[in-house]
Coordinates of C-alpha atoms and ligand atoms in Angstrom, one line a residue:
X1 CA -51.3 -18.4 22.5
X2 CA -53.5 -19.8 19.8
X3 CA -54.4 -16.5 19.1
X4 CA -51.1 -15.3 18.1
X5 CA -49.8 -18.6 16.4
X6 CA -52.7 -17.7 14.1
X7 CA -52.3 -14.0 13.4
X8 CA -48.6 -14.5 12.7
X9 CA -49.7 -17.2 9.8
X10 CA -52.5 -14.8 8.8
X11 CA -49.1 -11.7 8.7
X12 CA -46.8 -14.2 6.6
X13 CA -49.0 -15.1 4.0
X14 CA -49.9 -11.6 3.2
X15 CA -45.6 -10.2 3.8
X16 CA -45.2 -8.2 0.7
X17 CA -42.2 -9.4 -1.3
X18 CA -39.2 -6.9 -1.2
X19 CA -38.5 -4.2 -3.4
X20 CA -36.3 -5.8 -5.8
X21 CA -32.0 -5.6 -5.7
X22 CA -30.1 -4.5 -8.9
X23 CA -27.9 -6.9 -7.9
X24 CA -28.1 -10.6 -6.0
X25 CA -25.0 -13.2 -5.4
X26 CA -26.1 -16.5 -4.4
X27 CA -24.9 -20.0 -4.3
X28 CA -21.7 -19.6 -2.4
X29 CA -20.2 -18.6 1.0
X30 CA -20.5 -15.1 2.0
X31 CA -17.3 -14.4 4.7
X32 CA -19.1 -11.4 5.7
X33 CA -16.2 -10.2 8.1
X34 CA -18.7 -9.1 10.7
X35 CA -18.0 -11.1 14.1
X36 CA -21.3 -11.9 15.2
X37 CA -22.8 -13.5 11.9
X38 CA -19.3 -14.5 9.6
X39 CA -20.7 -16.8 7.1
X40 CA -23.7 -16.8 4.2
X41 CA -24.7 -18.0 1.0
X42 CA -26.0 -14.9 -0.9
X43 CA -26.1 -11.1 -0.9
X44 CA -28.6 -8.5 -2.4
X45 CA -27.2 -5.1 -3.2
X46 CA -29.9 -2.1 -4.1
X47 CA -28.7 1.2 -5.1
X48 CA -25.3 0.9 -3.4
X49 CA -26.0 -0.6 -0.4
X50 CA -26.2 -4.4 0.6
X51 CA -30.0 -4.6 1.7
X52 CA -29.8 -7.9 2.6
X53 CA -27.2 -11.1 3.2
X54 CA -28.3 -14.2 4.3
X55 CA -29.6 -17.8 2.8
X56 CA -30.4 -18.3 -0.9
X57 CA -33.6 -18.8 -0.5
X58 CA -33.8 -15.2 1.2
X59 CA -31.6 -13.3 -1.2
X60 CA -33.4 -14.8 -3.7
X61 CA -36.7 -12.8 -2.7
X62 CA -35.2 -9.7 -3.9
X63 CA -34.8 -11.0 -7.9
X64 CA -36.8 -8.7 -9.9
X65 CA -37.1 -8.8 -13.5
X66 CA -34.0 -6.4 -13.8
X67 CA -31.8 -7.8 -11.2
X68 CA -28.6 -8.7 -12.1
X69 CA -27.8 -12.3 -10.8
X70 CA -24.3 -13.7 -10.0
X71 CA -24.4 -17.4 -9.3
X72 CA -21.8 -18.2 -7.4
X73 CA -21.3 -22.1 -7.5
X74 CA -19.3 -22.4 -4.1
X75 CA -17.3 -19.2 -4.7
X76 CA -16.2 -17.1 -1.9
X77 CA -17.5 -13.7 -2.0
X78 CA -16.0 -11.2 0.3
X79 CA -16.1 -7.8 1.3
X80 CA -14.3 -5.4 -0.7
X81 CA -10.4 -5.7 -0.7
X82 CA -8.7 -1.9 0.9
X83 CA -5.3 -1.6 0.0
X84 CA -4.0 0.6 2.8
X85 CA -0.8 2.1 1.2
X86 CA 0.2 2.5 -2.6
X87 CA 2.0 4.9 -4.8
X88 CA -1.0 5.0 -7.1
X89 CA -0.2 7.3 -10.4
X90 CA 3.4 6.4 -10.0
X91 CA 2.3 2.5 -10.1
X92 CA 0.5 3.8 -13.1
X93 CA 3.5 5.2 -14.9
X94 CA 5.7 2.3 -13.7
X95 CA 3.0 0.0 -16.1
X96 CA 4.1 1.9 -19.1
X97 CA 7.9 1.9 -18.4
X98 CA 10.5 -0.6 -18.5
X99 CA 10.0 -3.5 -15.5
X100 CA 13.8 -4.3 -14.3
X101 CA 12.0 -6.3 -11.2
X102 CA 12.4 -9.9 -13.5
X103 CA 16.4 -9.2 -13.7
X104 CA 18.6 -11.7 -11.7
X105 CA 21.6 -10.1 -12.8
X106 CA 23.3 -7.3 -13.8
X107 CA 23.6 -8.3 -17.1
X108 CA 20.4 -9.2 -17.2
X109 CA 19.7 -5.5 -16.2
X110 CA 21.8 -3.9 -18.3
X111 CA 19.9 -6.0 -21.4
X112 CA 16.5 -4.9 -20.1
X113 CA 17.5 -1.4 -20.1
X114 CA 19.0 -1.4 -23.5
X115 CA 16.2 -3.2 -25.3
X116 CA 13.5 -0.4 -23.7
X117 CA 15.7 2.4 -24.3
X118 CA 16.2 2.0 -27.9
X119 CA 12.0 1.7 -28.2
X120 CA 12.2 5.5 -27.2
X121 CA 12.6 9.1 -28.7
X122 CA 15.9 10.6 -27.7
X123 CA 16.3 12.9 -24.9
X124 CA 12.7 10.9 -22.9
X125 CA 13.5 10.5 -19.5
X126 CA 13.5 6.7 -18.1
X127 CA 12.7 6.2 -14.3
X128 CA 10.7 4.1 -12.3
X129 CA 12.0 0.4 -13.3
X130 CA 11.9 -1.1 -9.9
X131 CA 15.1 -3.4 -9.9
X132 CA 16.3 -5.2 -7.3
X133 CA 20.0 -5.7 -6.6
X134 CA 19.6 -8.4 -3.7
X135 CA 18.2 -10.9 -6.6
X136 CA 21.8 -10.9 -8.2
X137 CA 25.0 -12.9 -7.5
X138 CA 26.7 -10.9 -4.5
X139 CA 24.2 -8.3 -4.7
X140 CA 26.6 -5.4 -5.9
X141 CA 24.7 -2.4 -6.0
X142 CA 24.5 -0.8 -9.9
X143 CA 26.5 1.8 -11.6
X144 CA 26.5 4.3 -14.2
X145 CA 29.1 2.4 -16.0
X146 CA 27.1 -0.2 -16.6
X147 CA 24.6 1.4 -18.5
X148 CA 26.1 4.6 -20.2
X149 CA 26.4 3.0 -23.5
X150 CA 23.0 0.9 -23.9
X151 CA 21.4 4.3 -22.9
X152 CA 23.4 7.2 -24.7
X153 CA 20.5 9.4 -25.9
X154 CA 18.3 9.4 -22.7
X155 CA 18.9 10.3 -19.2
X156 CA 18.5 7.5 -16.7
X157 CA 17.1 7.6 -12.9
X158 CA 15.3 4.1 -12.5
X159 CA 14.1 3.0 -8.9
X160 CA 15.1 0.2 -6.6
X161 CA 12.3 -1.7 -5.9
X162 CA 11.6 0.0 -2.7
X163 CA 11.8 3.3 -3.7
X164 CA 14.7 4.4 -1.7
X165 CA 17.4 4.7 -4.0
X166 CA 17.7 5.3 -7.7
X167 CA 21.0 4.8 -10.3
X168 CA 21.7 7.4 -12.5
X169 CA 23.5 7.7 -16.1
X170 CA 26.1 10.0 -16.7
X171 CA 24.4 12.1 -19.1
X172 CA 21.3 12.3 -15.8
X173 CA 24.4 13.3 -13.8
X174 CA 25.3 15.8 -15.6
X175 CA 22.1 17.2 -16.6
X176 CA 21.4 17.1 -12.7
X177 CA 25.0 19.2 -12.2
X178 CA 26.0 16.2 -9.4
X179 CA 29.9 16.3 -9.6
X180 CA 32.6 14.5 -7.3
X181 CA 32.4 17.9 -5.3
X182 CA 28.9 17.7 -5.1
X183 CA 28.0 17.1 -1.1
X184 CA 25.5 14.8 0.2
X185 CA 22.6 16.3 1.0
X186 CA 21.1 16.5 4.9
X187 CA 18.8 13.1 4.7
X188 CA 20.8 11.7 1.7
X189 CA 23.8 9.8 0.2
X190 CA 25.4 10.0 -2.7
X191 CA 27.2 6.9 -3.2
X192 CA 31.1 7.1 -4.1
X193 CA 33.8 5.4 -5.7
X194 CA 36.1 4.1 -3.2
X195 CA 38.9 5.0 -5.0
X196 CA 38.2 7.8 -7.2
X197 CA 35.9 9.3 -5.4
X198 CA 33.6 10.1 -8.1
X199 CA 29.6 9.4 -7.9
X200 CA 28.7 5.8 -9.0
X201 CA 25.4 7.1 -9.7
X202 CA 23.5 5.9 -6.9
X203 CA 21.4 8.0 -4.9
X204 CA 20.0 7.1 -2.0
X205 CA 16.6 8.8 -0.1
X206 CA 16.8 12.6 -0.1
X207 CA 20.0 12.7 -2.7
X208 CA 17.3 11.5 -5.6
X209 CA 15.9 14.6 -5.6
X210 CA 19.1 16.8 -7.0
X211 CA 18.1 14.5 -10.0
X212 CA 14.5 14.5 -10.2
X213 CA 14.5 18.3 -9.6
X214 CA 15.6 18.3 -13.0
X215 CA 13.0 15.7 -14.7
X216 CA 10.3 17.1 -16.5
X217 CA 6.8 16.5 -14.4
X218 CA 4.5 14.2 -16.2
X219 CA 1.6 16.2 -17.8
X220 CA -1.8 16.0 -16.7
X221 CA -3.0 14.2 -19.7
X222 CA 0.1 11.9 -19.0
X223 CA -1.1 11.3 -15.5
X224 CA -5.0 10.7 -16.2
X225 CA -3.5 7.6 -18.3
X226 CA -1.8 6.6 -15.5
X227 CA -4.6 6.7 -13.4
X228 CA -6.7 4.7 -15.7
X229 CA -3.7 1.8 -16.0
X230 CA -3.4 1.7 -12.3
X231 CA -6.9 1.3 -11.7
X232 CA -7.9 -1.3 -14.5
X233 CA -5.4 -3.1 -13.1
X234 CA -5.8 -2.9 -9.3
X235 CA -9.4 -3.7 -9.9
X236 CA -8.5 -6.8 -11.8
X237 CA -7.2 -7.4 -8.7
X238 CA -10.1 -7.3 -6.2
X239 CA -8.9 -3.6 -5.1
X240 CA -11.9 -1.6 -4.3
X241 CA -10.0 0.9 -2.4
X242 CA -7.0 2.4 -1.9
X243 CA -4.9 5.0 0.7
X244 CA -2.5 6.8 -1.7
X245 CA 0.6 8.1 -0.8
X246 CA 0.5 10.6 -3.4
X247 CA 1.2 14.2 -4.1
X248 CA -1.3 17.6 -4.4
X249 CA -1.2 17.0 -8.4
X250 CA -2.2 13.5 -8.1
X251 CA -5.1 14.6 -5.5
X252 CA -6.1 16.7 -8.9
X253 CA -6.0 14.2 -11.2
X254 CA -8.1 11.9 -8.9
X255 CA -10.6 14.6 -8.7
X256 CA -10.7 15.5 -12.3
X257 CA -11.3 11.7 -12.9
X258 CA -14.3 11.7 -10.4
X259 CA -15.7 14.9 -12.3
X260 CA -15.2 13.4 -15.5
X261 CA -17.0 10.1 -14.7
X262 CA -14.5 7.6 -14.6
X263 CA -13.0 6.8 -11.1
X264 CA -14.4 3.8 -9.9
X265 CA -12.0 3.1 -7.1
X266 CA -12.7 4.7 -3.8
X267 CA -9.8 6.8 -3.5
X268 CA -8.6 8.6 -0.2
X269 CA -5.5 10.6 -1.2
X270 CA -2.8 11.4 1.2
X271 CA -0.3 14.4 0.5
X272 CA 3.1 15.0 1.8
X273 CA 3.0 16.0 5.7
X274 CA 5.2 19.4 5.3
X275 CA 2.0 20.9 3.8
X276 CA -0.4 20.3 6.2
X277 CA -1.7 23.8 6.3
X278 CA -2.5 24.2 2.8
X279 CA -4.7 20.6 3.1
X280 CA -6.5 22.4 6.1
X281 CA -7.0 25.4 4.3
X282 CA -8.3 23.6 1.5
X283 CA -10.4 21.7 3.8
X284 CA -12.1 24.9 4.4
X285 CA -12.6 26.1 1.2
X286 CA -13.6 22.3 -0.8
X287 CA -14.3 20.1 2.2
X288 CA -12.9 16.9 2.1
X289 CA -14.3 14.8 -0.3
X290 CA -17.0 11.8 0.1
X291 CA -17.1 7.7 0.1
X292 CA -15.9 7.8 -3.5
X293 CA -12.7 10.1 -3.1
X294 CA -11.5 11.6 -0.3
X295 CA -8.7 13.5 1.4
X296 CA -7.5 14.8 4.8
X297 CA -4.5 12.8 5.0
X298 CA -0.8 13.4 5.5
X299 CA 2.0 11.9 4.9
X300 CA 5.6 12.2 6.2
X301 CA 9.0 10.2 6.6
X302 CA 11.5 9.2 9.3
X303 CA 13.7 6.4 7.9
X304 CA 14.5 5.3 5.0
X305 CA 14.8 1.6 4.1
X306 CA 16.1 -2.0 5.1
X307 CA 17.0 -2.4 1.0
X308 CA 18.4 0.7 0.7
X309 CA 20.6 0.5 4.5
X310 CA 19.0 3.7 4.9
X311 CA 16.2 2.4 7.9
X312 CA 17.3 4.2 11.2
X313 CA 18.1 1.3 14.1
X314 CA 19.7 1.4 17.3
X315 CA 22.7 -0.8 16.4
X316 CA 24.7 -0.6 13.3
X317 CA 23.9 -3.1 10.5
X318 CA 25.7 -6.5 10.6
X319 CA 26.6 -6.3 7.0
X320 CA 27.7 -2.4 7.1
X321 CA 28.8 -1.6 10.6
X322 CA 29.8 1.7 9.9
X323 CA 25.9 2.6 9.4
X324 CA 22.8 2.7 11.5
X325 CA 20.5 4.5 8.5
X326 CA 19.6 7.6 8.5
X327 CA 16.7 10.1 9.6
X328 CA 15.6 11.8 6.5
X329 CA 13.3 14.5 8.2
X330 CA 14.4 17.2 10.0
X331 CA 13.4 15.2 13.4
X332 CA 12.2 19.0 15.0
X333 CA 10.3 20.0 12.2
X334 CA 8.8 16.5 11.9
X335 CA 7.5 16.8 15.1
X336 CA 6.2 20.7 14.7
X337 CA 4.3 19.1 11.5
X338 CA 2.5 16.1 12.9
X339 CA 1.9 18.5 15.9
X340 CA 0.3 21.2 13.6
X341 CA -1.7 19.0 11.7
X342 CA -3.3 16.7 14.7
X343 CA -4.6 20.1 16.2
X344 CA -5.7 20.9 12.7
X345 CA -8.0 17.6 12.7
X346 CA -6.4 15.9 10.2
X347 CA -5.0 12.8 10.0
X348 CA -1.4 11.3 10.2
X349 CA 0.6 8.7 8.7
X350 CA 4.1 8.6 8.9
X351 CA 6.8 6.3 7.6
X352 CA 8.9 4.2 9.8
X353 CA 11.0 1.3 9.1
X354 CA 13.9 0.5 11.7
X355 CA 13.0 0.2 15.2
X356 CA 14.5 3.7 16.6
X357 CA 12.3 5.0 13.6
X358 CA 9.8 3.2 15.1
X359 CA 10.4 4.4 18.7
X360 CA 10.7 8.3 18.1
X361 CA 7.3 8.2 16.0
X362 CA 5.7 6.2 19.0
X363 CA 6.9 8.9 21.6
X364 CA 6.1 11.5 19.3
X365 CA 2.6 10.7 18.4
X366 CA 2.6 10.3 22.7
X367 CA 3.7 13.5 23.3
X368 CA 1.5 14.9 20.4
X369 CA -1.8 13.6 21.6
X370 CA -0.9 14.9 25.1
X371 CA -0.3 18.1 24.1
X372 CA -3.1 18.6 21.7
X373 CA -5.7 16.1 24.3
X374 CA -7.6 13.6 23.3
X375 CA -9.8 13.0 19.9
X376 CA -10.4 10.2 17.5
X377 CA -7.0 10.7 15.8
X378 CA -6.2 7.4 14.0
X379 CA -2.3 7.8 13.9
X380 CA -0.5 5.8 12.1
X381 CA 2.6 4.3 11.1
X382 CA 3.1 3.2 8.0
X383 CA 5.0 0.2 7.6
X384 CA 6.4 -0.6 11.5
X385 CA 8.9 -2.8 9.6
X386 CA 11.5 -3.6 12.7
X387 CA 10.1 -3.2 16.1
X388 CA 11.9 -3.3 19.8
X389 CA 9.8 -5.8 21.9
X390 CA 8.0 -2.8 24.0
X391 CA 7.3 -1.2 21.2
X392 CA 4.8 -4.0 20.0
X393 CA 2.5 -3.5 23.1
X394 CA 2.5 0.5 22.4
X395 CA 0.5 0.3 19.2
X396 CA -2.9 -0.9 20.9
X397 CA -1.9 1.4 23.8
X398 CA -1.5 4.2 21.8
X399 CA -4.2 3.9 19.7
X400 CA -1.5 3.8 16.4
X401 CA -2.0 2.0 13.7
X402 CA 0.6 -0.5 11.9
X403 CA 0.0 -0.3 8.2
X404 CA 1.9 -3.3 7.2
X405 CA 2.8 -4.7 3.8
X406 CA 2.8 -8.8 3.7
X407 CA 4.3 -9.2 0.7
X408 CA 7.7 -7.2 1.7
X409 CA 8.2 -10.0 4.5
X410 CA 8.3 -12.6 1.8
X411 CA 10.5 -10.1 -0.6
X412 CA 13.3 -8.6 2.3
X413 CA 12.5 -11.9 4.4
X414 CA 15.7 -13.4 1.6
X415 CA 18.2 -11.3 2.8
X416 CA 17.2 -9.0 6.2
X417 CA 19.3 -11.5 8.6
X418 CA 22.7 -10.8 6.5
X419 CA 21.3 -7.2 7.3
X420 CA 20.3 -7.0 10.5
X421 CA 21.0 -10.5 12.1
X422 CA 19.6 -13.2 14.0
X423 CA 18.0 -11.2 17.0
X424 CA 16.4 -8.4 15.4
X425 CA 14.5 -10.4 12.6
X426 CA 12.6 -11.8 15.5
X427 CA 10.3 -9.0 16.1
X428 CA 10.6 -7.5 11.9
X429 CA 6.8 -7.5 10.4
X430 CA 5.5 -8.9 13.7
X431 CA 1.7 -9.3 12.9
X432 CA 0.9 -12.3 15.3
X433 CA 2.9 -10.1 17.9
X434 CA 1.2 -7.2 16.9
X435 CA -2.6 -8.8 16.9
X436 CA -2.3 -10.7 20.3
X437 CA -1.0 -7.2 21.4
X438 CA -4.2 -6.2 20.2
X439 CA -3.5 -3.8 17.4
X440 CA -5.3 -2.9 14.8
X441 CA -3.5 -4.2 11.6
X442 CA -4.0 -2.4 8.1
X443 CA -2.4 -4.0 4.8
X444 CA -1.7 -2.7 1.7
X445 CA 1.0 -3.5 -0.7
X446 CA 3.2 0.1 -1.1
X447 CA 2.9 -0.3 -5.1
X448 CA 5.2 0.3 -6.9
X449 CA 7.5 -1.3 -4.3
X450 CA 5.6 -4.9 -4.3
X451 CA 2.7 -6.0 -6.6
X452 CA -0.7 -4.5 -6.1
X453 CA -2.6 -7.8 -5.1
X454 CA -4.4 -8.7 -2.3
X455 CA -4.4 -12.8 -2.4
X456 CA -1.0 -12.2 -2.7
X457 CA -0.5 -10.3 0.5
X458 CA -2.2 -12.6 2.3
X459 CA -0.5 -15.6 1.0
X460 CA 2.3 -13.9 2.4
X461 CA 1.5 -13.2 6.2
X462 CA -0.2 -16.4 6.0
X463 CA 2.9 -18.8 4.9
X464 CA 5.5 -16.1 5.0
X465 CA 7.1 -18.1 2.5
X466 CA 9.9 -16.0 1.2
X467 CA 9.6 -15.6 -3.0
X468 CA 13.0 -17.6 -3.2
X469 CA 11.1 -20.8 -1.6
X470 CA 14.2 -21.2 1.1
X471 CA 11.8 -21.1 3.9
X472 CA 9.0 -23.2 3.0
X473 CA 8.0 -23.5 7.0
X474 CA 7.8 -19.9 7.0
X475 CA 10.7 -17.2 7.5
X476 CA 9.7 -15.9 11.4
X477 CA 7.1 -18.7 11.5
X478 CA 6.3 -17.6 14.8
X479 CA 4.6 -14.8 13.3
X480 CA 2.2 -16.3 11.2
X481 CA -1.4 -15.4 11.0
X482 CA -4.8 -17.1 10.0
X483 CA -6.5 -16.6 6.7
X484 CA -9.3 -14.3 8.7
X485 CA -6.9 -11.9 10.3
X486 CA -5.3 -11.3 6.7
X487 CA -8.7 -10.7 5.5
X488 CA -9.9 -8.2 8.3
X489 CA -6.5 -6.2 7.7
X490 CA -7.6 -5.9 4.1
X491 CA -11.1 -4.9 5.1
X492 CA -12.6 -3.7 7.9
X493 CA -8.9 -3.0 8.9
X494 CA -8.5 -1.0 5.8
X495 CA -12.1 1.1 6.7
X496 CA -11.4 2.0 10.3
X497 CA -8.2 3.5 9.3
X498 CA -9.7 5.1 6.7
X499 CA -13.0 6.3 8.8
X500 CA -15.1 4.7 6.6
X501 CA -16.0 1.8 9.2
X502 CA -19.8 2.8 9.2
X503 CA -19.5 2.7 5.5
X504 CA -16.9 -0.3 4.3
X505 CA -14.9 -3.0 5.5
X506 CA -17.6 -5.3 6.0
X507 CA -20.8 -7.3 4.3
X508 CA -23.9 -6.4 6.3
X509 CA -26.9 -4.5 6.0
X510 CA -26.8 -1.0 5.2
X511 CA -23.4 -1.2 4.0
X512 CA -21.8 0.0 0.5
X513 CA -22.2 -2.9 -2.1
X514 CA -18.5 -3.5 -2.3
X515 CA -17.8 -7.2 -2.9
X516 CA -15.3 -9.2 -4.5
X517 CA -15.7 -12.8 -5.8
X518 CA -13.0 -15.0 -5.4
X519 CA -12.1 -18.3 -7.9
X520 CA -11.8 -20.8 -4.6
X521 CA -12.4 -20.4 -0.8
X522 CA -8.9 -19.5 0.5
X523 CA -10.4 -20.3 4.1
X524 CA -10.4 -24.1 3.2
X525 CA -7.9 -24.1 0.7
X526 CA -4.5 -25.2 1.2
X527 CA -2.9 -21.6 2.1
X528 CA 0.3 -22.5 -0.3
X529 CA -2.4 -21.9 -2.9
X530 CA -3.8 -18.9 -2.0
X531 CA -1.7 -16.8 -4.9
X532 CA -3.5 -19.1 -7.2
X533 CA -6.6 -17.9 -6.7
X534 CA -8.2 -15.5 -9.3
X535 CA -10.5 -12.8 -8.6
X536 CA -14.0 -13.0 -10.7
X537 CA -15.3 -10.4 -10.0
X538 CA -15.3 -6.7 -8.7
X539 CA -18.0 -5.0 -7.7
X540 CA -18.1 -1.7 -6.1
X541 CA -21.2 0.2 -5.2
X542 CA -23.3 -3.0 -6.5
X543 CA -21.7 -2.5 -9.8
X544 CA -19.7 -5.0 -11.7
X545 CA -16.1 -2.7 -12.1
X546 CA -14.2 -6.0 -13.2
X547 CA -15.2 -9.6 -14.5
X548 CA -12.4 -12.1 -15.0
X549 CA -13.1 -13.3 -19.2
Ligands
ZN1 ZN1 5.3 3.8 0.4

């Protein structure tokens, strides 16, 4: 015994000090997100990876002349922020267009429009603009009316908020060739005067696209600067990574960034579901991509939206009985898709608001993974907006992931009940139902539809405070959840439905160096404050990719 007690002084006072990090935090409190060890003062990060997280006085070891150090004073420093679902080059275009979100009115609308078109060169296309009807007086949806005179030299298709529906001009009408005879397409409306007949210039879900079939794509050069708006920003945000939603020519544009040196992000790029077997053959040929970008991803539609009444339910909606939504997927070729592309190893995400939606893509992915047997498939359903009550249980059963958005239950939390009524807004984004169920829950934010921000999604599913401040208790309080299960859907929730779990999602040894430095610890602070809270700093890969001035 005194033998040993003296060898292991004799070992400590000759333990070489460690090779030295490029990058140390210290002085604060590390939420690590690991459930064994949750809490630290300090991190070390060498060449990518975290090497070490523990006290200060440990971290502090690994300061070498060249080390960058971060002190913390009391900050919170957690793991990287994964925002599991945004429209990522189209949020980037959105930043350089005309924001219609701030309108509480139509007039308000119409002004906004005006003002930006008359900054433009005839004939240039305006879309995006992300207004919101359900913020006005009465909530009367737009028309073209309205804004054929503040716009007469450029065509007009600008976005609801959610994506789902778009109002047109005349002059986009016309270009577009949608007359009074024109028919709704399968999956679509086009919305009509009562009267006359004639289109108002609202197109809802798959009727957008006999306009934006006629809307010139953006360039390549047009995107790359949307890519590098999008990203300055998200990052100013604590985003270290995102799931995109995106298309085959954003996939390019992400990889032409990477090869030109300037994607920071870690990027893992979905593309639409109906061409699954060109992203397997292009597996084949290019693999699929590494921690920094990747792909292997699909993704496909049932429903459309609670905004837009376009979400496919059971019953009809209280405020438009004559509608229960609509299925905007061919529901057999849907199936053949996700079918083809699980046996083709790739991953699927599928859209589903109401809870039939909700339903069919649960029995599908069921009857999928029997057919094709068992694997580590990682289906998922992106947004699982309104669920039956056994639907909740199925998610952990099933092995499907909800990919939630927060901040849409504070947004649609205002208005859903005149939608959908008393009884079905009990189970509608049902993340304590969801986690005692034992699902896994991802967050994200769907940008362009709500703000690209973390602290802000988890303000939300922590006080589900709706953004009008008429439910300060909460709207659903019941379900509510803590600070930490926010954060593990953001992180390690964000990872595993990314398969980067070994690699992300966490702060521990051996880990990539992804860490994000908060202004105040939103685990003590009050939670009504948690959208107050800055983010200071970035860092991705050890490197500093954003520092608040
Ligand atoms: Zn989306």
């Amino acid at each position: 015994m005194i033998k040993l007690v003296g060898l292991c002084v004799l070992l400590a006072g000759c333990v070489i000090a460690p090779q030295p990090a490029d990058l140390i935090l210290t002085g604060g409190t590390v939420w690590t997100g690991s459930p064994e060890d949750e809490a630290a003062e300090a991190v070390a990060v060498r060449r990518n990876r975290i090497v070490h997280v523990g006290t200060d006085a440990k971290v502090l070891r690994y300061k070498g002349p060249a080390t960058r150090h971060i002190e913390l004073a009391g900050r919170l420093v957690v793991p990287g922020l994964a925002d599991g679902h945004t429209h990522f080059i189209e949020g980037g275009l959105a930043l350089s267009s005309v924001d219609l979100r701030p309108a509480a009115s139509p007039a308000e609308f119409v002004r906004l429009l005006g003002e930006y078109a008359r900054s433009l060169p005839a004939d240039r296309w305006i879309m995006q603009g992300n207004w919101d009807h359900e913020a006005w007086p009465g909530a009367p949806l737009p028309r073209r009316e309205w804004i054929d005179s503040v716009t007469p030299d450029n065509p007009v298709a600008v976005s609801r908020l959610d994506g789902h529906m778009l109002v047109a001009n005349t002059l986009a009408l016309q270009l577009a060739g949608v007359t009074r005879e024109t028919p709704d397409p399968a999956g679509g409306t086009i919305v009509r005067d009562a009267r006359t007949g004639e289109a108002t210039g609202v197109l809802k879900d798959e009727a957008r696209s006999l306009v934006w079939r006629v809307v010139p794509d953006p360039t390549d050069v047009e995107r790359a600067a949307a890519l590098r708006r999008a990203q300055a920003h998200a990052l100013s945000r604590g985003v270290t990574m995102i799931s995109d939603m995106g298309s085959w020519p954003d996939l390019f544009t992400y990889r032409r960034a990477l090869a030109a040196g300037y994607l920071r992000l870690r990027v893992y790029a979905f593309v639409p579901l109906h061409t699954w077997e060109r992203l397997r053959d292009y597996i084949a040929r290019e693999g699929s991509g590494d921690a920094r970008l990747k792909w292997g991803g699909l993704k496909g539609f049932v429903d459309g939206s609670l905004g837009s009444t376009t979400a496919w339910f059971y019953e009809p909606f209280s405020d438009e009985p004559g509608s229960s939504g609509l299925i905007v997927t061919d529901t057999s070729k849907l199936r053949a898709w996700v079918l083809g592309a699980d046996r083709a190893n790739l991953q699927v995400a599928v859209h589903a608001i109401g809870d039939q939606a909700n339903d069919w893509m649960l029995d599908t992915y069921d009857w999928v993974a029997a057919h094709n047997g068992p694997r580590d498939r990682r289906f998922r359903i992106e947004h699982a907006q309104h669920l039956t009550q056994p639907a909740i249980a199925r998610f952990a059963q099933q092995d499907v992931l909800p990919s939630m958005q927060p901040y849409h239950a504070i947004d649609d939390g205002r208005w859903a009940e005149k939608r959908i009524g008393p009884e079905r807004i009990r189970t509608t984004y049902a993340f304590r139902s969801l986690l005692d169920a034992d699902a896994r829950l991802v967050f994200g934010s769907d940008w362009t539809v709500a703000p690209i921000d973390p602290l802000l999604g988890i303000y939300a599913a922590v006080t589900r405070r709706t953004i009008d401040e008429r439910n300060p208790g909460g709207w659903v309080p019941a379900e509510k959840i803590s600070v930490e299960e926010a954060l593990r859907a953001y992180t390690s929730g964000g990872a595993y439905a990314a398969f980067m779990e070994a690699e992300l999602g966490t702060i521990a040894r051996g880990k990539r160096g992804d860490l994000v430095v908060l202004s105040q610890n939103i685990l003590k602070i009050d939670s009504g404050r948690i959208n107050d809270v800055q983010v200071d700093y970035t860092i991705i890969n050890g490197e500093v990719a954003f520092k608040r001035q």
